């Protein structure tokens, strides 16, 4: 019910923001603090969310050892699929370049320009390995926090039993921040109204509005095409690797895809995905481990979104797009995807991290806000599809391994008897 109301509030704020920005640009600029406040709140939650979400996601890999080959197959699949997604996105953006020619004021209207100083390699290393993690957090050096959380999680796993309460604590903390994000999302219409209005007011004052709309539309089409390619190569995995009937697989998983589209949440879709896995004869052991695990970590559509959006903003701002900075975007997008935790618009919150490490002002998010709700539905579908293909693939390899080892045992006994 609230979801429905929210949809209409968002539509109203898009309409009012657009009209306000176009017809009353000066007034809109005078209330730009409202949008800045919304961005501040996003940033406020992003940091602790990323830390606790990464610690809970990575430490859950601790169980992987127990699950042996199922765990190894799952992690390999997740890394492969998320990397592919980001690469597809980056390649498309590099070819089509939707951001080139769009007015930088669209982003700078809501931002402090001092964020835009480029980092050289040495200073980059010094920022990601700071002497004081609290000071780094205060300066919003997200990459440092991410690396610290990875090291912290690995240490938790290797300490074992006595670190369990700490892990539990971070799982609880993550759930609390997820709740806070859900609350914050109720403020989206207000933030959207002001941010969109400010951006449009700036563009209107400079008479470059049409150019901006065209670029935005191209960006959206390119991103949706990227998601389509991501779904397509995994479709090929179903057909050629798992040798399942692709048509039946699509039919059995369609309910889960629909739920993903409706709820915009991989986590909320999990129960339906489990039913789909059962229909496809994926073993319970595999489904019960792979699906919950993949739901929190295999967010390929989200990772692609983080990467293409950041590159898009860099193009608008006319920033350095060297291979070095794109590798940076590649790595942080994967991390941000993992931190997004499968909730509605989680990807939008963790995007702050990718933008920050690419030196793009976080207010750039304002450009995406009017479209994020709908784009979220498509990337959630892509995420859930990826989780189900992951489960089917892991199941295929696990069964094949079992058949092989039973065969080996049988021949061993036959030969020993002879
Ligand atoms: N809503 C997405 C999911 O649940 C996450 C995101 O991209 O915001 O998979």
mmCIF file of C-alpha atoms and ligand atoms in Angstrom, residues 264-266 299 302 342-347 376 379-380 383, ligand 1:
data_model
loop_
_atom_site.group_PDB
_atom_site.id
_atom_site.type_symbol
_atom_site.label_atom_id
_atom_site.label_comp_id
_atom_site.label_asym_id
_atom_site.label_seq_id
_atom_site.Cartn_x
_atom_site.Cartn_y
_atom_site.Cartn_z
ATOM 1 C CA UNK A 264 12.618 -4.284 -6.096
ATOM 2 C CA UNK A 265 14.270 -6.494 -3.508
ATOM 3 C CA UNK A 266 16.316 -9.643 -4.003
ATOM 4 C CA UNK A 299 24.229 -8.286 -7.260
ATOM 5 C CA UNK A 302 23.552 -3.423 -9.231
ATOM 6 C CA UNK A 342 19.389 -6.807 -1.915
ATOM 7 C CA UNK A 343 16.967 -4.178 -0.648
ATOM 8 C CA UNK A 344 15.048 -1.574 -2.666
ATOM 9 C CA UNK A 345 17.416 1.144 -3.825
ATOM 10 C CA UNK A 346 20.303 -0.238 -1.786
ATOM 11 C CA UNK A 347 22.458 0.297 -4.861
ATOM 12 C CA UNK A 376 15.887 -0.684 -9.649
ATOM 13 C CA UNK A 379 18.417 -4.551 -11.986
ATOM 14 C CA UNK A 380 16.723 -6.543 -9.204
ATOM 15 C CA UNK A 383 20.187 -9.951 -9.826
HETATM 16 N N1 LIG B 1 17.123 -3.515 -5.300
HETATM 17 C C1 LIG B 1 18.308 -4.255 -5.669
HETATM 18 C C2 LIG B 1 18.159 -5.684 -5.203
HETATM 19 O O1 LIG B 1 17.429 -5.933 -4.291
HETATM 20 C C3 LIG B 1 19.535 -3.654 -5.113
HETATM 21 C C4 LIG B 1 19.784 -2.339 -5.821
HETATM 22 O O2 LIG B 1 20.339 -2.392 -6.924
HETATM 23 O O3 LIG B 1 19.423 -1.298 -5.324
HETATM 24 O O4 LIG B 1 18.743 -6.582 -5.765
#
